[in-house]
Amino acid sequence: MLVYWLKQMQVDVIIDSVLGAPHGNWEGLSRGELALVFIAYVVMNCTHFLSPVEAWATQHLVSLSQALGKAVCIQDCTDDRLAVLLSQLGDEQTRPGEQIELKLGQHLIRAYALPNETARIDMTSVSVYRQSQEDQGLMRFGGSKDHRPDLRQFKHVLGTLDPVGLPLATAVLSGEQADDPHYTPAWDRLVATIGRPDFLAVGDCKLASLENRAHIHGREGFYLTPLPMTGNVPVELRTWVLNPPVSPQVIRLPGQKAHEPPVGQGFEVVQPCTWQNPDSEETLVWSERQLVVQSEAHAYRQRAGCRNGWRRPKRPWRSLTSDHPLTGRKWKVEHRLS
């Protein structure tokens, strides 16, 4: 089933087209077909080690041959061949992975007529237990989202098609880098895959840097991101909430009936934005819609937390000192009063 769906996605055809014709000594399965076998092995066995693949393929030669539509030999799945394939896919100069990702995303959007009005961009850090003392490669110390600054990490960027969650753009970065500058390259790759810039890019507050917003607007794109509570934003938000410039409107979910309570309320403020390109004299000016929204569910949780805090009685500590029953030494007991 895995091989069938991978062939439906044309993963093997796309890999072969990007890598080109192999050298004359390569026989049997093409590199794209070998990639399908390796992907099936990884998913079924939850491991990426190369050496066991040959033994695993030996046990499934009939199934693999039927799934691929051609005879599969043991020599097709040796760790040497897999190492050559992975080295070619990970070539840092030609970067075939990005080309494969681009063609695969374009094919899936076109073949399955996927909605492409909204895309999401996010970034996370992955901590690893690496003992090397060299600050080289991907595994480096940086701002840890796992609250483990003692561990090395790498960062992963993911751009997906909403609401299906289909990955369209991925990148792996060294762990010491900041998140902000890598949102626009991910957006550019989404534009290349989707084929147009006028989709809604949704991201967290690190997408909201003025340079990122100017980049997307200057290329006729759209963005939706929370503004970070830095600079003048807290003061402006407090002023707008206490003295709304326009009347707040109730917010209801699509299909929600009129007699049902709204999920929130809010209003819109139009603010001018100006960005100066530091590398040139280009100045970009545009108007930005800033939405001030109150979520009823979030407000309820905050009110409940405050009420529970007020009702919780103070529980002082009482210290008792006595003789240990065995040694006779003084020992201290901390007892919380109820």
mmCIF file of C-alpha atoms in Angstrom:
data_model
loop_
_atom_site.group_PDB
_atom_site.id
_atom_site.type_symbol
_atom_site.label_atom_id
_atom_site.label_comp_id
_atom_site.label_asym_id
_atom_site.label_seq_id
_atom_site.Cartn_x
_atom_site.Cartn_y
_atom_site.Cartn_z
ATOM 1 C CA MET A 1 0.000 0.000 0.000
ATOM 2 C CA LEU A 2 2.840 2.409 0.839
ATOM 3 C CA VAL A 3 4.588 1.779 -2.475
ATOM 4 C CA TYR A 4 1.287 2.127 -4.334
ATOM 5 C CA TRP A 5 0.561 5.575 -2.907
ATOM 6 C CA LEU A 6 4.150 6.708 -3.413
ATOM 7 C CA LYS A 7 3.864 5.715 -7.071
ATOM 8 C CA GLN A 8 0.518 7.541 -7.317
ATOM 9 C CA MET A 9 2.352 10.627 -6.037
ATOM 10 C CA GLN A 10 5.011 9.999 -8.735
ATOM 11 C CA VAL A 11 7.804 10.179 -6.152
ATOM 12 C CA ASP A 12 9.959 7.763 -8.160
ATOM 13 C CA VAL A 13 9.387 9.592 -11.459
ATOM 14 C CA ILE A 14 10.202 12.979 -9.922
ATOM 15 C CA ILE A 15 13.386 11.729 -8.227
ATOM 16 C CA ASP A 16 14.603 10.139 -11.480
ATOM 17 C CA SER A 17 13.860 13.319 -13.437
ATOM 18 C CA VAL A 18 15.783 15.506 -10.971
ATOM 19 C CA LEU A 19 18.796 13.212 -10.526
ATOM 20 C CA GLY A 20 19.007 12.444 -14.243
ATOM 21 C CA ALA A 21 20.325 9.283 -15.866
ATOM 22 C CA PRO A 22 22.606 7.143 -13.644
ATOM 23 C CA HIS A 23 26.049 6.004 -14.735
ATOM 24 C CA GLY A 24 26.342 2.879 -16.884
ATOM 25 C CA ASN A 25 27.094 0.503 -14.012
ATOM 26 C CA TRP A 26 23.750 1.181 -12.318
ATOM 27 C CA GLU A 27 21.350 -1.677 -13.132
ATOM 28 C CA GLY A 28 18.072 -2.985 -11.781
ATOM 29 C CA LEU A 29 15.802 -0.595 -9.881
ATOM 30 C CA SER A 30 16.129 3.063 -10.772
ATOM 31 C CA ARG A 31 17.148 5.478 -8.032
ATOM 32 C CA GLY A 32 13.562 6.668 -7.720
ATOM 33 C CA GLU A 33 12.264 3.108 -7.322
ATOM 34 C CA LEU A 34 14.974 2.329 -4.779
ATOM 35 C CA ALA A 35 13.871 5.431 -2.882
ATOM 36 C CA LEU A 36 10.329 4.015 -2.694
ATOM 37 C CA VAL A 37 11.668 0.787 -1.198
ATOM 38 C CA PHE A 38 13.709 2.707 1.375
ATOM 39 C CA ILE A 39 10.782 4.954 2.339
ATOM 40 C CA ALA A 40 8.553 1.907 2.804
ATOM 41 C CA TYR A 41 11.243 0.294 4.954
ATOM 42 C CA VAL A 42 11.638 3.407 7.145
ATOM 43 C CA VAL A 43 7.889 3.801 7.689
ATOM 44 C CA MET A 44 7.299 0.117 8.460
ATOM 45 C CA ASN A 45 10.309 -0.353 10.751
ATOM 46 C CA CYS A 46 10.671 3.138 12.284
ATOM 47 C CA THR A 47 14.417 3.177 11.648
ATOM 48 C CA HIS A 48 16.666 4.723 9.016
ATOM 49 C CA PHE A 49 19.709 2.418 9.301
ATOM 50 C CA LEU A 50 20.881 1.204 5.906
ATOM 51 C CA SER A 51 22.498 -2.134 6.682
ATOM 52 C CA PRO A 52 19.276 -4.036 7.640
ATOM 53 C CA VAL A 53 17.429 -3.022 4.439
ATOM 54 C CA GLU A 54 18.923 -5.829 2.365
ATOM 55 C CA ALA A 55 17.734 -8.528 4.792
ATOM 56 C CA TRP A 56 14.310 -6.899 5.037
ATOM 57 C CA ALA A 57 13.961 -6.717 1.245
ATOM 58 C CA THR A 58 14.966 -10.385 0.974
ATOM 59 C CA GLN A 59 11.902 -11.284 3.055
ATOM 60 C CA HIS A 60 9.604 -9.194 0.830
ATOM 61 C CA LEU A 61 10.961 -9.715 -2.687
ATOM 62 C CA VAL A 62 7.632 -11.000 -4.050
ATOM 63 C CA SER A 63 5.584 -8.164 -2.526
ATOM 64 C CA LEU A 64 8.061 -5.497 -3.634
ATOM 65 C CA SER A 65 8.210 -6.921 -7.173
ATOM 66 C CA GLN A 66 4.425 -6.885 -7.470
ATOM 67 C CA ALA A 67 4.150 -3.382 -6.000
ATOM 68 C CA LEU A 68 6.826 -1.929 -8.300
ATOM 69 C CA GLY A 69 5.715 -3.897 -11.348
ATOM 70 C CA LYS A 70 9.196 -5.255 -12.041
ATOM 71 C CA ALA A 71 11.534 -7.869 -10.597
ATOM 72 C CA VAL A 72 13.417 -6.821 -7.464
ATOM 73 C CA CYS A 73 16.769 -8.460 -6.699
ATOM 74 C CA ILE A 74 18.683 -8.574 -3.443
ATOM 75 C CA GLN A 75 21.511 -6.591 -5.065
ATOM 76 C CA ASP A 76 19.115 -3.679 -5.647
ATOM 77 C CA CYS A 77 18.861 -2.953 -1.915
ATOM 78 C CA THR A 78 22.410 -3.143 -0.618
ATOM 79 C CA ASP A 79 23.619 -0.522 1.819
ATOM 80 C CA ASP A 80 26.217 0.641 -0.737
ATOM 81 C CA ARG A 81 23.503 1.507 -3.253
ATOM 82 C CA LEU A 82 21.411 3.224 -0.611
ATOM 83 C CA ALA A 83 24.423 5.251 0.520
ATOM 84 C CA VAL A 84 25.052 6.408 -3.055
ATOM 85 C CA LEU A 85 21.384 7.373 -3.443
ATOM 86 C CA LEU A 86 21.243 9.342 -0.196
ATOM 87 C CA SER A 87 24.543 11.089 -0.976
ATOM 88 C CA GLN A 88 23.164 12.243 -4.319
ATOM 89 C CA LEU A 89 19.901 13.414 -2.744
ATOM 90 C CA GLY A 90 21.796 15.352 -0.073
ATOM 91 C CA ASP A 91 24.298 17.071 -2.371
ATOM 92 C CA GLU A 92 24.735 20.576 -0.909
ATOM 93 C CA GLN A 93 25.893 22.101 -4.202
ATOM 94 C CA THR A 94 23.127 20.985 -6.560
ATOM 95 C CA ARG A 95 20.478 20.767 -3.775
ATOM 96 C CA PRO A 96 18.253 18.225 -5.540
ATOM 97 C CA GLY A 97 16.045 17.937 -2.465
ATOM 98 C CA GLU A 98 14.561 21.391 -3.044
ATOM 99 C CA GLN A 99 13.885 20.599 -6.706
ATOM 100 C CA ILE A 100 12.177 17.326 -5.768
ATOM 101 C CA GLU A 101 10.113 19.116 -3.137
ATOM 102 C CA LEU A 102 9.057 21.785 -5.653
ATOM 103 C CA LYS A 103 8.011 19.329 -8.370
ATOM 104 C CA LEU A 104 6.283 17.017 -5.912
ATOM 105 C CA GLY A 105 4.266 19.867 -4.401
ATOM 106 C CA GLN A 106 3.243 21.194 -7.816
ATOM 107 C CA HIS A 107 2.177 17.719 -8.929
ATOM 108 C CA LEU A 108 0.097 17.036 -5.810
ATOM 109 C CA ILE A 109 -1.682 20.403 -5.938
ATOM 110 C CA ARG A 110 -2.513 19.901 -9.601
ATOM 111 C CA ALA A 111 -3.373 16.188 -9.496
ATOM 112 C CA TYR A 112 -5.628 16.367 -6.441
ATOM 113 C CA ALA A 113 -6.960 19.913 -7.037
ATOM 114 C CA LEU A 114 -5.929 20.895 -3.510
ATOM 115 C CA PRO A 115 -7.049 24.262 -2.085
ATOM 116 C CA ASN A 116 -4.188 26.736 -2.211
ATOM 117 C CA GLU A 117 -5.654 29.923 -0.747
ATOM 118 C CA THR A 118 -3.907 29.550 2.628
ATOM 119 C CA ALA A 119 -0.475 28.285 3.698
ATOM 120 C CA ARG A 120 1.167 28.085 7.111
ATOM 121 C CA ILE A 121 4.825 28.656 7.989
ATOM 122 C CA ASP A 122 6.300 27.539 11.284
ATOM 123 C CA MET A 123 9.688 26.768 12.800
ATOM 124 C CA THR A 124 10.769 24.651 15.742
ATOM 125 C CA SER A 125 13.971 23.536 17.421
ATOM 126 C CA VAL A 126 14.931 19.903 18.014
ATOM 127 C CA SER A 127 17.271 19.131 20.911
ATOM 128 C CA VAL A 128 19.800 16.326 20.529
ATOM 129 C CA TYR A 129 22.153 14.549 22.920
ATOM 130 C CA ARG A 130 25.428 15.254 21.154
ATOM 131 C CA GLN A 131 28.662 15.280 23.137
ATOM 132 C CA SER A 132 30.911 16.860 20.490
ATOM 133 C CA GLN A 133 32.617 20.060 21.618
ATOM 134 C CA GLU A 134 32.974 21.443 18.101
ATOM 135 C CA ASP A 135 30.592 24.203 17.015
ATOM 136 C CA GLN A 136 30.315 22.930 13.475
ATOM 137 C CA GLY A 137 27.514 21.625 11.307
ATOM 138 C CA LEU A 138 23.851 21.700 12.291
ATOM 139 C CA MET A 139 24.109 20.676 15.961
ATOM 140 C CA ARG A 140 24.817 23.859 17.893
ATOM 141 C CA PHE A 141 23.788 25.646 21.054
ATOM 142 C CA GLY A 142 21.055 28.265 20.727
ATOM 143 C CA GLY A 143 17.850 29.615 22.201
ATOM 144 C CA SER A 144 16.085 26.410 23.274
ATOM 145 C CA LYS A 145 12.311 26.159 22.960
ATOM 146 C CA ASP A 146 12.538 22.937 24.992
ATOM 147 C CA HIS A 147 14.060 24.862 27.915
ATOM 148 C CA ARG A 148 17.246 22.806 27.583
ATOM 149 C CA PRO A 149 20.033 25.294 26.874
ATOM 150 C CA ASP A 150 22.544 22.600 27.862
ATOM 151 C CA LEU A 151 21.698 20.523 24.760
ATOM 152 C CA ARG A 152 22.733 21.119 21.178
ATOM 153 C CA GLN A 153 19.933 21.542 18.672
ATOM 154 C CA PHE A 154 18.994 22.048 15.059
ATOM 155 C CA LYS A 155 16.034 23.976 13.658
ATOM 156 C CA HIS A 156 13.406 22.831 11.212
ATOM 157 C CA VAL A 157 11.293 25.050 8.958
ATOM 158 C CA LEU A 158 7.992 23.750 7.615
ATOM 159 C CA GLY A 159 5.602 25.352 5.138
ATOM 160 C CA THR A 160 2.295 23.524 4.714
ATOM 161 C CA LEU A 161 -0.863 23.871 2.677
ATOM 162 C CA ASP A 162 -3.879 24.676 4.821
ATOM 163 C CA PRO A 163 -6.182 22.975 5.790
ATOM 164 C CA VAL A 164 -4.870 19.643 4.445
ATOM 165 C CA GLY A 165 -1.479 20.037 6.169
ATOM 166 C CA LEU A 166 0.471 18.985 3.076
ATOM 167 C CA PRO A 167 4.187 19.865 3.460
ATOM 168 C CA LEU A 168 5.373 22.025 0.566
ATOM 169 C CA ALA A 169 8.590 23.619 1.844
ATOM 170 C CA THR A 170 11.046 22.272 4.414
ATOM 171 C CA ALA A 171 14.508 23.274 5.568
ATOM 172 C CA VAL A 172 16.946 22.166 8.257
ATOM 173 C CA LEU A 173 19.083 24.894 9.865
ATOM 174 C CA SER A 174 21.845 25.028 12.442
ATOM 175 C CA GLY A 175 20.597 25.516 15.977
ATOM 176 C CA GLU A 176 22.118 28.904 16.812
ATOM 177 C CA GLN A 177 20.234 30.852 14.137
ATOM 178 C CA ALA A 178 17.344 33.231 14.774
ATOM 179 C CA ASP A 179 13.930 32.310 13.389
ATOM 180 C CA ASP A 180 12.871 35.624 11.827
ATOM 181 C CA PRO A 181 15.097 35.737 8.702
ATOM 182 C CA HIS A 182 14.061 32.266 7.515
ATOM 183 C CA TYR A 183 10.347 32.936 7.076
ATOM 184 C CA THR A 184 10.738 34.843 3.817
ATOM 185 C CA PRO A 185 12.823 32.129 2.073
ATOM 186 C CA ALA A 186 10.144 29.621 3.085
ATOM 187 C CA TRP A 187 7.471 31.966 1.700
ATOM 188 C CA ASP A 188 9.396 32.333 -1.580
ATOM 189 C CA ARG A 189 9.503 28.543 -1.946
ATOM 190 C CA LEU A 190 5.767 28.326 -1.258
ATOM 191 C CA VAL A 191 5.192 30.898 -3.994
ATOM 192 C CA ALA A 192 7.229 28.817 -6.444
ATOM 193 C CA THR A 193 5.293 25.657 -5.553
ATOM 194 C CA ILE A 194 1.799 27.151 -5.471
ATOM 195 C CA GLY A 195 2.524 29.196 -8.592
ATOM 196 C CA ARG A 196 1.266 32.580 -7.351
ATOM 197 C CA PRO A 197 1.967 34.958 -4.439
ATOM 198 C CA ASP A 198 -1.581 36.067 -3.579
ATOM 199 C CA PHE A 199 -2.313 33.408 -0.964
ATOM 200 C CA LEU A 200 -2.659 34.026 2.770
ATOM 201 C CA ALA A 201 0.526 33.178 4.687
ATOM 202 C CA VAL A 202 -0.233 32.360 8.324
ATOM 203 C CA GLY A 203 2.556 32.342 10.914
ATOM 204 C CA ASP A 204 3.437 33.097 14.524
ATOM 205 C CA CYS A 205 4.736 36.401 15.878
ATOM 206 C CA LYS A 206 8.227 35.819 14.417
ATOM 207 C CA LEU A 207 6.719 36.204 10.955
ATOM 208 C CA ALA A 208 5.549 39.649 12.067
ATOM 209 C CA SER A 209 8.905 41.408 11.790
ATOM 210 C CA LEU A 210 8.536 44.541 9.691
ATOM 211 C CA GLU A 211 11.020 43.244 7.122
ATOM 212 C CA ASN A 212 9.066 39.996 6.669
ATOM 213 C CA ARG A 213 5.751 41.821 6.296
ATOM 214 C CA ALA A 214 7.281 44.241 3.799
ATOM 215 C CA HIS A 215 8.757 41.339 1.804
ATOM 216 C CA ILE A 216 5.378 39.621 1.460
ATOM 217 C CA HIS A 217 3.426 42.819 0.752
ATOM 218 C CA GLY A 218 5.983 44.049 -1.790
ATOM 219 C CA ARG A 219 5.468 40.849 -3.779
ATOM 220 C CA GLU A 220 1.657 41.140 -3.690
ATOM 221 C CA GLY A 221 1.144 38.511 -1.022
ATOM 222 C CA PHE A 222 -1.017 38.470 2.097
ATOM 223 C CA TYR A 223 -0.135 37.584 5.677
ATOM 224 C CA LEU A 224 -1.874 36.888 8.987
ATOM 225 C CA THR A 225 0.288 36.969 12.101
ATOM 226 C CA PRO A 226 0.006 38.143 15.733
ATOM 227 C CA LEU A 227 2.053 41.220 16.502
ATOM 228 C CA PRO A 228 4.658 40.611 19.232
ATOM 229 C CA MET A 229 4.069 42.508 22.457
ATOM 230 C CA THR A 230 7.154 44.663 22.007
ATOM 231 C CA GLY A 231 7.784 48.316 21.178
ATOM 232 C CA ASN A 232 4.637 50.459 21.038
ATOM 233 C CA VAL A 233 2.265 47.522 20.564
ATOM 234 C CA PRO A 234 1.283 47.077 24.270
ATOM 235 C CA VAL A 235 0.512 50.795 24.675
ATOM 236 C CA GLU A 236 -1.493 50.955 21.433
ATOM 237 C CA LEU A 237 -3.408 47.791 22.313
ATOM 238 C CA ARG A 238 -4.344 49.088 25.762
ATOM 239 C CA THR A 239 -5.469 52.418 24.286
ATOM 240 C CA TRP A 240 -7.629 50.731 21.641
ATOM 241 C CA VAL A 241 -9.210 48.304 24.106
ATOM 242 C CA LEU A 242 -10.099 51.011 26.625
ATOM 243 C CA ASN A 243 -11.247 53.468 23.924
ATOM 244 C CA PRO A 244 -12.211 51.517 20.767
ATOM 245 C CA PRO A 245 -11.902 53.748 17.679
ATOM 246 C CA VAL A 246 -14.866 51.870 16.163
ATOM 247 C CA SER A 247 -17.692 49.830 17.639
ATOM 248 C CA PRO A 248 -16.655 46.207 18.342
ATOM 249 C CA GLN A 249 -18.452 43.551 16.294
ATOM 250 C CA VAL A 250 -19.425 40.085 17.509
ATOM 251 C CA ILE A 251 -17.598 37.149 15.903
ATOM 252 C CA ARG A 252 -19.408 33.948 14.974
ATOM 253 C CA LEU A 253 -18.088 30.786 13.380
ATOM 254 C CA PRO A 254 -19.259 29.865 9.861
ATOM 255 C CA GLY A 255 -22.586 28.092 10.121
ATOM 256 C CA GLN A 256 -23.182 29.225 13.700
ATOM 257 C CA LYS A 257 -26.811 30.035 14.459
ATOM 258 C CA ALA A 258 -27.920 33.495 15.575
ATOM 259 C CA HIS A 259 -29.217 32.337 18.967
ATOM 260 C CA GLU A 260 -25.878 30.701 19.865
ATOM 261 C CA PRO A 261 -23.398 32.802 21.852
ATOM 262 C CA PRO A 262 -20.630 34.378 19.752
ATOM 263 C CA VAL A 263 -17.072 33.094 20.058
ATOM 264 C CA GLY A 264 -15.680 36.585 20.546
ATOM 265 C CA GLN A 265 -15.724 40.220 19.540
ATOM 266 C CA GLY A 266 -13.343 42.635 17.931
ATOM 267 C CA PHE A 267 -12.697 45.544 15.635
ATOM 268 C CA GLU A 268 -10.284 46.563 12.909
ATOM 269 C CA VAL A 269 -7.791 49.418 12.831
ATOM 270 C CA VAL A 270 -5.976 50.545 9.675
ATOM 271 C CA GLN A 271 -2.382 51.506 10.369
ATOM 272 C CA PRO A 272 0.270 52.918 7.997
ATOM 273 C CA CYS A 273 3.507 50.932 7.697
ATOM 274 C CA THR A 274 6.856 52.101 6.323
ATOM 275 C CA TRP A 275 9.951 50.003 5.680
ATOM 276 C CA GLN A 276 13.340 51.237 4.455
ATOM 277 C CA ASN A 277 15.520 48.694 2.674
ATOM 278 C CA PRO A 278 18.940 48.860 4.404
ATOM 279 C CA ASP A 279 20.716 47.708 1.233
ATOM 280 C CA SER A 280 19.206 50.382 -1.018
ATOM 281 C CA GLU A 281 17.187 53.581 -0.921
ATOM 282 C CA GLU A 282 13.940 51.711 -1.595
ATOM 283 C CA THR A 283 11.099 52.702 0.739
ATOM 284 C CA LEU A 284 7.901 50.675 0.919
ATOM 285 C CA VAL A 285 4.726 52.248 2.302
ATOM 286 C CA TRP A 286 1.439 50.406 2.734
ATOM 287 C CA SER A 287 -1.690 50.290 4.898
ATOM 288 C CA GLU A 288 -2.088 47.333 7.235
ATOM 289 C CA ARG A 289 -5.282 45.975 8.742
ATOM 290 C CA GLN A 290 -4.683 45.271 12.441
ATOM 291 C CA LEU A 291 -7.372 43.210 14.157
ATOM 292 C CA VAL A 292 -8.061 43.604 17.882
ATOM 293 C CA VAL A 293 -9.917 40.471 18.959
ATOM 294 C CA GLN A 294 -11.205 39.088 22.251
ATOM 295 C CA SER A 295 -11.802 35.327 22.475
ATOM 296 C CA GLU A 296 -14.673 34.410 24.780
ATOM 297 C CA ALA A 297 -13.163 31.003 25.555
ATOM 298 C CA HIS A 298 -9.787 32.515 26.435
ATOM 299 C CA ALA A 299 -11.434 35.239 28.549
ATOM 300 C CA TYR A 300 -13.454 32.595 30.402
ATOM 301 C CA ARG A 301 -10.324 30.612 31.239
ATOM 302 C CA GLN A 302 -8.600 33.754 32.506
ATOM 303 C CA ARG A 303 -11.587 34.702 34.691
ATOM 304 C CA ALA A 304 -11.778 31.163 36.079
ATOM 305 C CA GLY A 305 -8.074 31.224 36.883
ATOM 306 C CA CYS A 306 -8.454 34.502 38.743
ATOM 307 C CA ARG A 307 -11.451 33.194 40.742
ATOM 308 C CA ASN A 308 -9.607 30.014 41.689
ATOM 309 C CA GLY A 309 -6.615 32.060 42.781
ATOM 310 C CA TRP A 310 -8.739 34.278 45.001
ATOM 311 C CA ARG A 311 -10.532 31.319 46.601
ATOM 312 C CA ARG A 312 -7.382 29.317 47.284
ATOM 313 C CA PRO A 313 -6.579 29.732 51.015
ATOM 314 C CA LYS A 314 -3.136 30.564 52.155
ATOM 315 C CA ARG A 315 -1.348 27.443 53.419
ATOM 316 C CA PRO A 316 1.577 28.442 55.652
ATOM 317 C CA TRP A 317 4.383 26.116 56.598
ATOM 318 C CA ARG A 318 4.947 24.954 60.164
ATOM 319 C CA SER A 319 8.354 23.696 61.232
ATOM 320 C CA LEU A 320 8.695 21.005 63.846
ATOM 321 C CA THR A 321 11.934 19.954 65.482
ATOM 322 C CA SER A 322 12.285 16.616 67.260
ATOM 323 C CA ASP A 323 14.713 13.786 68.014
ATOM 324 C CA HIS A 324 15.239 11.111 65.373
ATOM 325 C CA PRO A 325 13.808 7.836 66.803
ATOM 326 C CA LEU A 326 16.919 5.811 65.858
ATOM 327 C CA THR A 327 19.922 8.130 66.033
ATOM 328 C CA GLY A 328 18.644 10.597 68.591
ATOM 329 C CA ARG A 329 19.814 13.495 66.412
ATOM 330 C CA LYS A 330 17.731 16.596 65.877
ATOM 331 C CA TRP A 331 15.714 16.602 62.668
ATOM 332 C CA LYS A 332 13.347 19.112 61.137
ATOM 333 C CA VAL A 333 9.919 18.368 59.720
ATOM 334 C CA GLU A 334 8.164 20.778 57.378
ATOM 335 C CA HIS A 335 4.386 20.432 57.637
ATOM 336 C CA ARG A 336 1.910 22.307 55.460
ATOM 337 C CA LEU A 337 -1.197 23.436 57.345
ATOM 338 C CA SER A 338 -4.519 22.696 55.620
#
